[in-house]
Each structure stands twice: as structure tokens, then as C-alpha cells.
Tab-separated table of C-alpha atoms in Angstrom:
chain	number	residue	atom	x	y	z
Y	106	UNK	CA	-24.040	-43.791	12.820
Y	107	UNK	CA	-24.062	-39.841	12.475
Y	108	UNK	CA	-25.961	-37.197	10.906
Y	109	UNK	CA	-24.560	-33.723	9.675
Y	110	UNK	CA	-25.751	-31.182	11.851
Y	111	UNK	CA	-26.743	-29.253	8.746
Y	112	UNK	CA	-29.765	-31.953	8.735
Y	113	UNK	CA	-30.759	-31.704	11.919
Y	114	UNK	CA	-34.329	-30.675	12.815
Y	115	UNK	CA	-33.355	-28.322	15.188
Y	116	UNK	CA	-35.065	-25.539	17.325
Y	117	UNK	CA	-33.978	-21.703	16.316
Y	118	UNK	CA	-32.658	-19.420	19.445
Y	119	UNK	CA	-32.469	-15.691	18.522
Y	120	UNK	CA	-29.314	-15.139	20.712
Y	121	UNK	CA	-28.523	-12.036	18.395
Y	122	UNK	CA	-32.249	-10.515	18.975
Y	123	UNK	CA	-32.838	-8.180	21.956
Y	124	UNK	CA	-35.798	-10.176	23.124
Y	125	UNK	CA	-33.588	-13.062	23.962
Y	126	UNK	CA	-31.476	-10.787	26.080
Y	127	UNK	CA	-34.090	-9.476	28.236
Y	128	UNK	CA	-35.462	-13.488	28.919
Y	129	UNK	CA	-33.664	-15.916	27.516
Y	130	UNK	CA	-35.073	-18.670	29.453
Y	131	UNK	CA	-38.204	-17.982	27.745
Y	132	UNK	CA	-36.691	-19.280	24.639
Y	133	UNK	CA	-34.481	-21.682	26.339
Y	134	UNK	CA	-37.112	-24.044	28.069
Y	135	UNK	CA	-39.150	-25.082	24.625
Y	136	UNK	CA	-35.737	-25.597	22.367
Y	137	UNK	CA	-34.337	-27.700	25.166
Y	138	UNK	CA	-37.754	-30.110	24.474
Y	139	UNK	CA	-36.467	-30.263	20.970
Y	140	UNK	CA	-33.020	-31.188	21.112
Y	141	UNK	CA	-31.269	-31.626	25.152
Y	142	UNK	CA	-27.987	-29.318	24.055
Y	143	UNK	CA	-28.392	-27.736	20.757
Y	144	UNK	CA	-29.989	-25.353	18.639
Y	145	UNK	CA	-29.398	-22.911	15.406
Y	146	UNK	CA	-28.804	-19.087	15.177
Y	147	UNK	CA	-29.058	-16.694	12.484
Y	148	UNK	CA	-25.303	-17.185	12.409
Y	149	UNK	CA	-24.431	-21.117	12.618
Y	150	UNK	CA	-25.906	-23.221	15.862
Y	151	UNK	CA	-25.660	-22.709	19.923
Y	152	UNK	CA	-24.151	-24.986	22.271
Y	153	UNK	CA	-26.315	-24.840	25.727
Y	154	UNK	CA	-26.095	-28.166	27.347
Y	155	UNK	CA	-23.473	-28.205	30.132
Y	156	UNK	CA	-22.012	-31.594	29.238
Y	157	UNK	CA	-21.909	-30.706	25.319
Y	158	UNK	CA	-20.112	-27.322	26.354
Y	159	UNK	CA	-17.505	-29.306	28.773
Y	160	UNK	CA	-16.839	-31.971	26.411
Y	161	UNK	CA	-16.506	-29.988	22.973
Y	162	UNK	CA	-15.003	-26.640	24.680
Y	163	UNK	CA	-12.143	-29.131	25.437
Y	164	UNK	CA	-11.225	-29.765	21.885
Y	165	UNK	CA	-8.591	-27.067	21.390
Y	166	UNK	CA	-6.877	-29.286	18.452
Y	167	UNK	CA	-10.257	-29.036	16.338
Y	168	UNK	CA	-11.347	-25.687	16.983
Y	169	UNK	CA	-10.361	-21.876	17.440
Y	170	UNK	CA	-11.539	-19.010	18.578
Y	171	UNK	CA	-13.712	-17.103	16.068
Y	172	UNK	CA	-12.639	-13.628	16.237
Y	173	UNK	CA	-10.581	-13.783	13.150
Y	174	UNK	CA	-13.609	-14.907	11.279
Y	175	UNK	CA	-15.086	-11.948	12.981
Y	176	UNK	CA	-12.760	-9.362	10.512
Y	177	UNK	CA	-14.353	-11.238	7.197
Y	178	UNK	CA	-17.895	-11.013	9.022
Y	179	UNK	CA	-17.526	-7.591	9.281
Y	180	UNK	CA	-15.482	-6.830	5.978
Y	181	UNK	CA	-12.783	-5.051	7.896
Y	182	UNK	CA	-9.821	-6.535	6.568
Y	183	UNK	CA	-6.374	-4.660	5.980
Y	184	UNK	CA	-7.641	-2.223	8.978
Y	185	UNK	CA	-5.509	-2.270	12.781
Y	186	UNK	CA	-8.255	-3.757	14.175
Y	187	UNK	CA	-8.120	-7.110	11.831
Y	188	UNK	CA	-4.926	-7.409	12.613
Y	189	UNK	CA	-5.076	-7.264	16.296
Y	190	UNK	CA	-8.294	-9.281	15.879
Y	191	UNK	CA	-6.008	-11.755	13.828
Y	192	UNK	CA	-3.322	-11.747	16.456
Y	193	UNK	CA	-3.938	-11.322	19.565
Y	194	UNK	CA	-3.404	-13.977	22.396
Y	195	UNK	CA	-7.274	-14.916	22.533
Y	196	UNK	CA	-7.129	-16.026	18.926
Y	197	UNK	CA	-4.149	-17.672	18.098
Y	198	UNK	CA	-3.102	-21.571	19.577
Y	199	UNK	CA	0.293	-23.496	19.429
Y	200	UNK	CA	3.813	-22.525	20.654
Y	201	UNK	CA	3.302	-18.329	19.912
Y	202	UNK	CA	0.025	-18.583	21.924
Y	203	UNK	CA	1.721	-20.297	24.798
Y	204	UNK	CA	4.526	-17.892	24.788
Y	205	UNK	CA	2.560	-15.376	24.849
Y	206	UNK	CA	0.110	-16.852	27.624
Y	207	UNK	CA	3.115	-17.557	29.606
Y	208	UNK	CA	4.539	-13.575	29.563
Y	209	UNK	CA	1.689	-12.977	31.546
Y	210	UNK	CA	0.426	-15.965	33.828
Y	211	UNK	CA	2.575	-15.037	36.827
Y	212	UNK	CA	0.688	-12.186	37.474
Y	213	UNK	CA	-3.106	-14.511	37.477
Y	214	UNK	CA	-2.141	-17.032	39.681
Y	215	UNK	CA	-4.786	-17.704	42.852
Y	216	UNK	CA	-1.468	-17.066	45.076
Y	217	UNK	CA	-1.388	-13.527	43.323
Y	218	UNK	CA	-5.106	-12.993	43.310
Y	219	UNK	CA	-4.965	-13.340	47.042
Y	220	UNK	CA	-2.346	-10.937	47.240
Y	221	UNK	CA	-3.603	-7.857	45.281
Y	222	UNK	CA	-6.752	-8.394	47.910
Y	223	UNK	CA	-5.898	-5.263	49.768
Y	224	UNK	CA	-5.452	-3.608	46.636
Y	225	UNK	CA	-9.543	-4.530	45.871
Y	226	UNK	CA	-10.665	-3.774	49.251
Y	227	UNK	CA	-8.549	0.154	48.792
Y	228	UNK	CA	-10.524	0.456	45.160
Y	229	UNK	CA	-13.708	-0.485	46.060
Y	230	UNK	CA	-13.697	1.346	49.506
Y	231	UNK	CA	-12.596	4.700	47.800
Y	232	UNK	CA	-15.508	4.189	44.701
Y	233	UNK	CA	-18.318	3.761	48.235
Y	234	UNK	CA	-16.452	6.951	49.618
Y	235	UNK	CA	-17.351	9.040	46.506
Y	236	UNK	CA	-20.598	6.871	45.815
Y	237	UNK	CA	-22.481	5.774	48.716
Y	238	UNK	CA	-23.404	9.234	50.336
Y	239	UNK	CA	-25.847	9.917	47.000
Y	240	UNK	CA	-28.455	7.365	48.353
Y	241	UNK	CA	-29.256	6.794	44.332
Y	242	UNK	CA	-27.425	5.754	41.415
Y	243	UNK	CA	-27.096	3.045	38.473
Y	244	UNK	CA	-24.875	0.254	39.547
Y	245	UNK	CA	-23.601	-0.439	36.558
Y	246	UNK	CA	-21.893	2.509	36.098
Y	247	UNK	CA	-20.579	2.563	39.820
Y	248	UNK	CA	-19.062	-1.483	39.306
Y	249	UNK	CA	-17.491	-0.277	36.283
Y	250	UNK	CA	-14.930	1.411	37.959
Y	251	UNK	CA	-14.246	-1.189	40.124
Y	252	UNK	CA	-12.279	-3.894	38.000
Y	253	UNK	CA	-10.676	-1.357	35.764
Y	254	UNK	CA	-9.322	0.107	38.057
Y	255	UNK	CA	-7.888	-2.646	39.986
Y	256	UNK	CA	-6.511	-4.183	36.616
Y	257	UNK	CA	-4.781	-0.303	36.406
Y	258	UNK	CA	-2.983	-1.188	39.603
Y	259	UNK	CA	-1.840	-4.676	39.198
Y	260	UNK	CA	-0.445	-3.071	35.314
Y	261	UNK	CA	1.328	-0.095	37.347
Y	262	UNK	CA	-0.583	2.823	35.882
Y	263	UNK	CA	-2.830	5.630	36.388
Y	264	UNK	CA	-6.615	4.558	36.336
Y	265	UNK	CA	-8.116	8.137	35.681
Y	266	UNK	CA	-6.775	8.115	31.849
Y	267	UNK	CA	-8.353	4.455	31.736
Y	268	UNK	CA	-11.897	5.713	32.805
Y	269	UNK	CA	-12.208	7.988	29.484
Y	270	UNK	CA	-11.812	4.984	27.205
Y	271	UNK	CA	-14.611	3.320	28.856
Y	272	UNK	CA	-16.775	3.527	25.689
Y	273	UNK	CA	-13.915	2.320	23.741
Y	274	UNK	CA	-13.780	-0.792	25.586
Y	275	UNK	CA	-17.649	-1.249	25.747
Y	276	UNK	CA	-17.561	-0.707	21.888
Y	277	UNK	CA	-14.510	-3.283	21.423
Y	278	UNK	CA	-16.057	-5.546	22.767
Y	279	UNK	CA	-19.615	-5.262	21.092
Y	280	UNK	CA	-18.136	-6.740	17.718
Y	281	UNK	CA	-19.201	-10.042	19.266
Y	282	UNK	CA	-22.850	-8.423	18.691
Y	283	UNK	CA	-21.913	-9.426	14.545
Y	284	UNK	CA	-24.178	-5.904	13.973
Y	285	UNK	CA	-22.678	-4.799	11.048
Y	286	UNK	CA	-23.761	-1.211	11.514
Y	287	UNK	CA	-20.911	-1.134	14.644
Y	288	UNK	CA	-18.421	-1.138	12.427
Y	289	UNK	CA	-17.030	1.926	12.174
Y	290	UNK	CA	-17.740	2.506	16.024
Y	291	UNK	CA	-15.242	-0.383	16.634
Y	292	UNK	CA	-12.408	1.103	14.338
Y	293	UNK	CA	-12.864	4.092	16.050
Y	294	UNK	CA	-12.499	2.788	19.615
Y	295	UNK	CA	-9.560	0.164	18.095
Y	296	UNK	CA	-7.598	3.132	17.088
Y	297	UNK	CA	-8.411	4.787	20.544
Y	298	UNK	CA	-7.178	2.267	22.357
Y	299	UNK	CA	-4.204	1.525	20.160
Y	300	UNK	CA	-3.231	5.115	20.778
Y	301	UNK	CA	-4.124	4.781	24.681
Y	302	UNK	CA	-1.536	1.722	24.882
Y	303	UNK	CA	1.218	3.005	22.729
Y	304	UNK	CA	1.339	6.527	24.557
Y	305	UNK	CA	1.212	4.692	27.537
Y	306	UNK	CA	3.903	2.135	27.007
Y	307	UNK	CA	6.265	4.680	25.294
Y	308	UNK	CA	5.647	7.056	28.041
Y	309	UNK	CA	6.879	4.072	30.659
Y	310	UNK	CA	9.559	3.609	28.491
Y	311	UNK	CA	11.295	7.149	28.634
Y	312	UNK	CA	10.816	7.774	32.098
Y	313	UNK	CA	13.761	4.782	32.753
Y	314	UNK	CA	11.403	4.056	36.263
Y	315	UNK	CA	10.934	0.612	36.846
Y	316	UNK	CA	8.905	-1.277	39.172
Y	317	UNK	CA	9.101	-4.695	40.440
Y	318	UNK	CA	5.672	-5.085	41.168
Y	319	UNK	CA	4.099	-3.741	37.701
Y	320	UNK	CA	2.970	-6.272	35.565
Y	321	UNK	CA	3.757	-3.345	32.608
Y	322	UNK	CA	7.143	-3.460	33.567
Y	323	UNK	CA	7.277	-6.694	33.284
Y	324	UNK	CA	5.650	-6.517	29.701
Y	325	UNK	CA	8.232	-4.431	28.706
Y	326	UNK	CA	11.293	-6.222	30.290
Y	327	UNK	CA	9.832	-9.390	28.009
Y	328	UNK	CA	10.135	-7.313	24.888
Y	329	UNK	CA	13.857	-6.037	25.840
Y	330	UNK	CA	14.500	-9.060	26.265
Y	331	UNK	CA	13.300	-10.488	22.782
Y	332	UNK	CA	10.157	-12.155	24.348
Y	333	UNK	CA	7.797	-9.877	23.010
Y	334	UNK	CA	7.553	-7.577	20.135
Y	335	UNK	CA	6.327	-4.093	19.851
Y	336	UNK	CA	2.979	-4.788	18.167
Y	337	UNK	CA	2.260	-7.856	20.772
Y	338	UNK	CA	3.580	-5.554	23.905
Y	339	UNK	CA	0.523	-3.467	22.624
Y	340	UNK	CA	-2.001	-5.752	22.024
Y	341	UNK	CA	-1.495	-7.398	25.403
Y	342	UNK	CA	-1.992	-4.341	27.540
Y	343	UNK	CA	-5.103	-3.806	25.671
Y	344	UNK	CA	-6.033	-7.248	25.887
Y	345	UNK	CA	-5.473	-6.685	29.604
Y	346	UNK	CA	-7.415	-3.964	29.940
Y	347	UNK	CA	-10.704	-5.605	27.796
Y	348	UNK	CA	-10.242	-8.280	30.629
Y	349	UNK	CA	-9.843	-5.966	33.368
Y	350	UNK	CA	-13.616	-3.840	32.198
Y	351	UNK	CA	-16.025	-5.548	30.963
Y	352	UNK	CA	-16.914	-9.392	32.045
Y	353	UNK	CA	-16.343	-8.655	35.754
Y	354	UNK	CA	-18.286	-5.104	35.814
Y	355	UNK	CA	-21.743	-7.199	34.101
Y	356	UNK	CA	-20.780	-10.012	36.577
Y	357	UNK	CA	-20.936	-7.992	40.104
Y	358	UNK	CA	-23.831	-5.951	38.130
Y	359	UNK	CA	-25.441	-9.800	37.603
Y	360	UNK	CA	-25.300	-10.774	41.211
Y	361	UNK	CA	-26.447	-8.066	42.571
Y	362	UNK	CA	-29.309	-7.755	40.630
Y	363	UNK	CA	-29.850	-11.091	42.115
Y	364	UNK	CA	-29.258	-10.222	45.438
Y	365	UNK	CA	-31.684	-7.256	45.901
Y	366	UNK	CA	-34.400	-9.822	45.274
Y	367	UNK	CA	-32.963	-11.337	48.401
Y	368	UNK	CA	-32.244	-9.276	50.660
Y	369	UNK	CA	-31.098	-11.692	53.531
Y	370	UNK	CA	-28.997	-13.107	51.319
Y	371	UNK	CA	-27.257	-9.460	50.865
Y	372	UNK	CA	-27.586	-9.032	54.813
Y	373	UNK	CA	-25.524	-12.063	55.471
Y	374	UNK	CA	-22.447	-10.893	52.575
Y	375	UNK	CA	-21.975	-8.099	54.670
Y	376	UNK	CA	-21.104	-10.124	57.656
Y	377	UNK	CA	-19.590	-12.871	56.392
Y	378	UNK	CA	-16.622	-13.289	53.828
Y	379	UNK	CA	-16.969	-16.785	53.583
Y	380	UNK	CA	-20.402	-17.170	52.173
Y	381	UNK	CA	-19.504	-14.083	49.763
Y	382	UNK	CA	-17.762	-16.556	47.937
Y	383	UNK	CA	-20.493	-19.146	47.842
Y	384	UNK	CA	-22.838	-15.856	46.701
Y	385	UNK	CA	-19.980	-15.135	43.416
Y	386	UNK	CA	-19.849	-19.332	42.593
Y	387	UNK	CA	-23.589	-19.544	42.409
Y	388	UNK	CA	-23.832	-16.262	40.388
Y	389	UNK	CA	-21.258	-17.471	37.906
Y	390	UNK	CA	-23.539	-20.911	38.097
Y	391	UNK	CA	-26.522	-19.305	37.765
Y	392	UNK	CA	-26.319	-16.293	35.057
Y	393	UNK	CA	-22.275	-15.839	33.821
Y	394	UNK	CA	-22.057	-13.255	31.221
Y	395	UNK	CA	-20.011	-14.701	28.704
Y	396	UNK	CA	-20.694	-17.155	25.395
Y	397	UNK	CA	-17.751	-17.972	23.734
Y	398	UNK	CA	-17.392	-18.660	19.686
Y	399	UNK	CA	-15.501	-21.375	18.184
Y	400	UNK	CA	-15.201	-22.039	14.752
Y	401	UNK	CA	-14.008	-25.764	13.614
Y	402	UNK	CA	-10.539	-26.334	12.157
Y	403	UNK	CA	-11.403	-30.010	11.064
Y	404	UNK	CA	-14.495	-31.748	11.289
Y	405	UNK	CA	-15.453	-33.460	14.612
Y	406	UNK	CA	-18.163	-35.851	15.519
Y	407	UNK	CA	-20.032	-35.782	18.611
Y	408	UNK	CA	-22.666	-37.377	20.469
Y	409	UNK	CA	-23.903	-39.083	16.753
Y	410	UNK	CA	-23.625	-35.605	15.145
Y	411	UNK	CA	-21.016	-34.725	12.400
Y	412	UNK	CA	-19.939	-30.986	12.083
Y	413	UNK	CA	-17.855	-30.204	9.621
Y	414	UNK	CA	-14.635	-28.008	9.097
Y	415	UNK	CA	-16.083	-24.615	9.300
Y	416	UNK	CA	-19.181	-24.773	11.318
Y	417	UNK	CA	-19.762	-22.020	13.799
Y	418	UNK	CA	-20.305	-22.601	17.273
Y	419	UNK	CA	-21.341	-20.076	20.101
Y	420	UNK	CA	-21.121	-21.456	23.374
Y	421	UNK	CA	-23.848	-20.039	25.344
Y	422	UNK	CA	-22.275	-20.791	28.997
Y	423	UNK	CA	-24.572	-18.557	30.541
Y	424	UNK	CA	-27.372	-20.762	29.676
Y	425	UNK	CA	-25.179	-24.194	30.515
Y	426	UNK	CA	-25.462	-23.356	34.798
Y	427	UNK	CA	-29.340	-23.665	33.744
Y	428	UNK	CA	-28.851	-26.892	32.684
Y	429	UNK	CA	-31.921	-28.952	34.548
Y	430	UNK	CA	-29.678	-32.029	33.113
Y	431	UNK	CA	-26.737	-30.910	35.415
Y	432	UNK	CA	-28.421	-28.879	38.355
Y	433	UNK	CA	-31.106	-29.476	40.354
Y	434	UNK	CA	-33.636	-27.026	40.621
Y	435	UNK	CA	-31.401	-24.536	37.956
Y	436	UNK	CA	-33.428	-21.371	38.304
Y	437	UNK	CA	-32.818	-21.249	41.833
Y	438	UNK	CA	-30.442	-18.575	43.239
Y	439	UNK	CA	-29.285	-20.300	46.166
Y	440	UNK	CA	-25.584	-20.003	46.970
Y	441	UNK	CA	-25.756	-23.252	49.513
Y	442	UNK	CA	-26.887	-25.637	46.948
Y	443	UNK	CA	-25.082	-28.546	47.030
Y	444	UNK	CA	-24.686	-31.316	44.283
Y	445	UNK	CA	-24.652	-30.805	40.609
Y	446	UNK	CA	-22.392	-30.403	38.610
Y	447	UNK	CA	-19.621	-28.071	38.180
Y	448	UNK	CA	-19.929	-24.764	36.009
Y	449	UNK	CA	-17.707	-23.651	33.229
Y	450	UNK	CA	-18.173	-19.919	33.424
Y	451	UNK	CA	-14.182	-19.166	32.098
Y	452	UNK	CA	-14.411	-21.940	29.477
Y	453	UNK	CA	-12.423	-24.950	29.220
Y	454	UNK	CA	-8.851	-25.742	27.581
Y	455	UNK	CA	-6.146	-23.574	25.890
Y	456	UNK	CA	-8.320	-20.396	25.994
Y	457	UNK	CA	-9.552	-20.718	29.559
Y	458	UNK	CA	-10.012	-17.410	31.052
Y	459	UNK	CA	-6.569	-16.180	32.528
Y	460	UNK	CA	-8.152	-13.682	34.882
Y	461	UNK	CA	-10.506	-16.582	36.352
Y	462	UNK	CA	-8.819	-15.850	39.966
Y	463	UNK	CA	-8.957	-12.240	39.595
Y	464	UNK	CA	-12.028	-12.439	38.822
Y	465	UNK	CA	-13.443	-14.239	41.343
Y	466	UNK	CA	-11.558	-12.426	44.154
Y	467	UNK	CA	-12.610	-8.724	43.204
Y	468	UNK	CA	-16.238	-10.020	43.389
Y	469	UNK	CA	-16.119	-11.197	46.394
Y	470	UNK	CA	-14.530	-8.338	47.997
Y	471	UNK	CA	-16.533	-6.045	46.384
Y	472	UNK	CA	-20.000	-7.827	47.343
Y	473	UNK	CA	-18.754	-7.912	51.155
Y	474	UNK	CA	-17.998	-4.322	51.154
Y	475	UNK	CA	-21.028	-3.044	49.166
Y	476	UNK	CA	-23.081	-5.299	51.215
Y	477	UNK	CA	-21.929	-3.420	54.262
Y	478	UNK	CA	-22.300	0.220	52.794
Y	479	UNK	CA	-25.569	0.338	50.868
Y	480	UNK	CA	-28.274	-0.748	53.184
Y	481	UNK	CA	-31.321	-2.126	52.524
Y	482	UNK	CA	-31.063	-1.263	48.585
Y	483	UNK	CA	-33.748	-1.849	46.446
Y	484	UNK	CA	-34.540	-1.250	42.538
Y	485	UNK	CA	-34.840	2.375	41.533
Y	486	UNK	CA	-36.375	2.395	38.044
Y	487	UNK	CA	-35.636	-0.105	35.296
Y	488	UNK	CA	-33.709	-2.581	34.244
Y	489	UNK	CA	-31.668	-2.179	30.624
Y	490	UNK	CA	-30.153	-5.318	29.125
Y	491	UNK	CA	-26.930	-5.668	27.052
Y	492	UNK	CA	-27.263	-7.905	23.917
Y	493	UNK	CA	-26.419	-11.666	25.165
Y	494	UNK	CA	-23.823	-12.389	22.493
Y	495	UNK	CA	-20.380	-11.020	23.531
Y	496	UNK	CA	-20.675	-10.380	26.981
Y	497	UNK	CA	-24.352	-10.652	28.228
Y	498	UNK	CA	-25.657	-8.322	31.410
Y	499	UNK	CA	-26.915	-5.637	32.708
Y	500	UNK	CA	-26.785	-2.283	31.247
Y	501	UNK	CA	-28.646	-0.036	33.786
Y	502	UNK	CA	-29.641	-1.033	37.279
Y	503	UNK	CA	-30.817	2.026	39.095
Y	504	UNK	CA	-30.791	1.718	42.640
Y	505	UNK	CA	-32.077	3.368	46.056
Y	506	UNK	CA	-30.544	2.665	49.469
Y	507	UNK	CA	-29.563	3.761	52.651
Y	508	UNK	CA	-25.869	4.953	53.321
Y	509	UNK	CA	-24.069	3.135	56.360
């Protein structure tokens, strides 16, 4: 026997409030004594159990990506942006999605990850070059510089056009806010962008240079060769770049927020590789930055609930690695926990994240490296927070340290 979810008696998580941001466990921990994995926002209900998230995330043939229903939320249809929203790789499933998945998954494989390695160590030793003699500054700013610009060289291009557009990208992505007010910030940095890729792409284009090793060279030899067209040539480099900014800036900005309350912990990264990876798998466990929206195709049932075609479902994955039902002891930062369960911080199925082994290796080579540059840091003033729908995090974390 089901019941609709519509009739559930369900607790109420202000995800899309700033309070929620800035604690969310504080609203976590009583809705979880309500119902184990689900609860209601002002916009349709949250998914924060971590079995509910692995099982349903895994649906792809019931569900899609809501950023198309993001262009009705926000009345913006017939503009660039809705269509890019509409049709971009993150949105779309079946054969053109998988085309357009595969024009680019060479260049994300862990065997590539490994190898652009040097290529993160050269980035993130220049930014501590120009950084680390100040003694003081906001980390948040200083990591991000530090993905874009690695995602610049694995694309082939120049990263000092890339850091102007920063706001563009921040604002981009902030339509996953649903503040209607943003709105004509987000056309703005859509056209920005737009511009940004074309110039850049049509610039790469008349030059006649070609290099084997660019993944926008690449990009371009797919569309020559009737692979791509123009408008999804363009929309992938941005798409790129998004990837490239904003998830992996918040998550280094996460971790070490986490790691300046433990400072052996940070002591330890800058000796030894090895458990810097251990530090970036229990960050992602313990406070990822990203919740995911899916809106139902057809109906589904789950777990005795029925959810019909059209119900909205944010995935808050952050809050899933603080599942007390999955891990043991969840609050805990401890990167040598053992047991529990295994986190879903890039999602599950079709829309996985394609950067996951980027990802993962820039942290860790950035943590090692920091770790061994800014001594001893500690906090410097306080601590801003980004809202936690879209991409959750930090947005200021002012720091004081030592130079090595």
C-alpha cells in the first residue's frame, strides 16, 4: 500500500532561507525525527537520506534534471539563456545526451586526471607564489583561481581572460537559488559568457593552430567533423568552464575550513600525499557542496510513497554523508573512519558528475601544497555562507598564517 507524498505529514526544511545555510544541521536533526529521508520545501520536497538519494538518484528513466523547469520558474523563456538552459548536456538524456557526454569523456578519465597532476601542482604553486608572502587573505577568493585555471589548461587557453568572468560564473550558477530577483543578473552573465565562448572559439578557429593535447581542439575537430554543432560547441565550453569554477573552489574552501579546526590534521597533509586523499573523501563525506534537482517524468513509487509525474525533488547530498542511518558518528571530521557507507557527492546515473576525477585530484594536490606553505593558519575574521541550494559553501574565509 502507498500514500501520495502530497499527504504526507511531513517536516518543512527552509533549504532556500539563509538560516539553513549558515547551520543546516540545526534543522536537519528534528525533521529527520519526523520522517528518516524526507521533508518539504517552499518549492516541492528534499531528499536527505543517503539510501533514498542512492536508490531514487538512480532512476534516470523516471526523472530529469530540473533546469529546464528552471526557465518557466523564472519566466525567462525565448531568452539565450532558456535555451542553453533547455539544451545543454546537464539537462537533456537519451542518444543526443550520450553523444554529447561522449565528445568529452576522454579528457575526465582517472588515467587523465592523473596525468594533468603536474599541471595542478604548476597552478597551485604559482597562486602560493603570488599569495602566500601576504600572511592574510580570504581563501575563497585565493581557491578560486585554482580550478579555473587548471580547467583553462586542460581546454588549451589563456586563464587571465577566464578570471574576469568570475562573477559571471558565480551568477550562472546562482539560478539554482530560484530568487526571482536574479534574473536579470543571470541574463546578463549568460550573454557574457556566451560572448566569452564564441570569441574564444572563433578566435581558435582563425588562427589554423592546433593542438593535440587541447581538449578545445578537440571540441572543434568534433564539430568539423559533424559531431557537434555550433550552438552545442558553445554551450560545452561554457559548461566546462561552470564545472571547472565553482563546485571545486567551495569544496577546497569546505575542507579547509575544516581543517583549521584541526590543525594536526593540516600538519600531517603537508607531509603526506596519501592521507590528503583520505582528508578530500571525508570532506566530500562530510559537507559536499552540491544538491541536485530532479523533476519526475512519470510517476514512481518508493519506499510505500507515490510521487507523481511532476513532483520536484532536490537532492540535498550534502546532508546525505550526515546520514546517522549510514555513518557512524556523522558529524565527525575524521578522514580515517572506517565503515559506513559510501557517499554520493557527484550523484548517481546518467548525470553523474563528469569531472568527479578532476575533481578529486586538484583537491588533493592543492591541500598537500597549501598545507606545506601556509603554516599554522588560523581564522582571520568571519565566516560568510553561500545559499545551500545550487552549490552550497563558503563565501568568505579570512585567514592569518605564517609563510613557509
Amino acid at each position: 500500500m502507498t500514500i501520495a507524498i502530497g499527504d504526507l505529514q511531513l517536516p518543512e526544511l527552509p533549504i532556500d532561507r539563509a538560516e539553513f545555510a549558515l547551520d543546516p544541521q540545526r534543522f536537519l536533526e528534528p525533521a529527520r525525527e519526523q520522517h528518516p529521508w524526507l521533508a518539504r520545501f517552499s518549492k516541492g520536497f528534499v531528499v536527505h537520506g543517503h539510501q533514498a538519494a542512492r536508490d531514487l538518484l538512480f532512476q534516470d528513466d523516471k526523472m530529469g534534471p530540473h533546469f529546464a523547469g528552471l526557465v518557466e520558474h523564472f519566466g525567462a523563456e525565448n531568452t539565450g539563456w532558456a535555451r542553453f538552459m533547455i539544451e545543454q548536456m546537464a539537462t537533456i538524456s537519451g542518444p543526443r545526451h550520450d553523444r554529447l557526454r561522449a565528445s568529452v569523456a576522454t579528457a575526465f578519465t582517472p588515467r587523465r586526471a592523473n596525468q594533468t597532476r603536474p599541471l595542478m601542482r604548476q597552478v597551485i604553486t604559482a597562486l602560493l607564489d603570488e599569495w602566500a608572502p601576504r600572511g592574510r587573505f580570504d581563501f575563497a577568493e585565493f581557491a578560486s583561481y585554482f580550478p579555473i585555471t587548471v580547467m583553462c589548461g586542460l581546454l588549451g587557453v589563456s586563464a587571465e581572460p577566464v578570471r574576469g568572468i568570475r562573477a559571471a560564473l558565480d551568477a550562472q550558477m546562482s539560478c539554482m537559488t530560484l530568487d526571482r530577483d536574479l534574473l536579470p543578473t543571470i541574463l546578463e552573465a549568460f550573454e557574457l559568457l556566451w560572448n566569452f565562448a564564441d570569441s574564444v572559439i572563433v578566435e581558435r578557429e582563425a588562427s589554423g593552430e592546433v593542438d593535440e593535447d587541447s581538449l578545445l581542439d578537440a571540441l572543434i575537430a568534433s564539430k568539423n567533423n559533424g559531431g557537434l554543432n555550433e550552438n552545442e560547441l558553445r554551450d560545452l565550453l561554457i559548461s566546462m568552464l561552470l564545472a571547472g569554477y565553482d563546485t571545486s573552489k567551495n569544496e577546497l574552501t569546505m575542507t579547509m575550513y575544516h581543517l583549521l579546526q584541526h590543525p594536526q590534521m593540516l600538519e600531517r597533509c603537508a607531509q603526506d600525499a596519501a592521507y590528503c586523499r583520505k582528508v578530500i573523501d571525508e570532506g566530500f563525506r562530510h559537507s559536499s557542496v552540491v544538491s541536485p534537482s530532479r523533476t519526475l517524468d512519470t510517476a514512481l513509487d518508493y519506499d510505500g510513497i507515490h510521487m507523481p509525474a511532476g513532483t520536484y525533488l532536490c537532492f540535498a547530498l550534502p546532508m546525505t554523508g550526515r546520514d546517522p542511518a549510514a555513518f557512524p558518528d556523522p558529524l565527525r571530521f575524521d578522514p580515517d573512519r572506517s565503515g559506513g557507507a559510501r557517499p554520493i557527492p557527484f550523484g548517481r546515473g546518467t548525470h553523474i558528475c563528469l569531472g568527479q576525477y578532476l575533481a578529486r585530484a586538484q583537491l588533493e594536490e592543492g591541500i598537500h601544497l597549501i598545507a606545506q606553505r601556509l603554516v599554522a593558519p588560523q581564522l582571520d575574521g568571519e565566516v560568510t555562507w553561500r545559499p545551500f541550494l545550487a552549490v552550497w559553501g563558503i563565501q568568505e574565509l579570512p585567514i592569518a598564517f605564517t609563510p613557509a
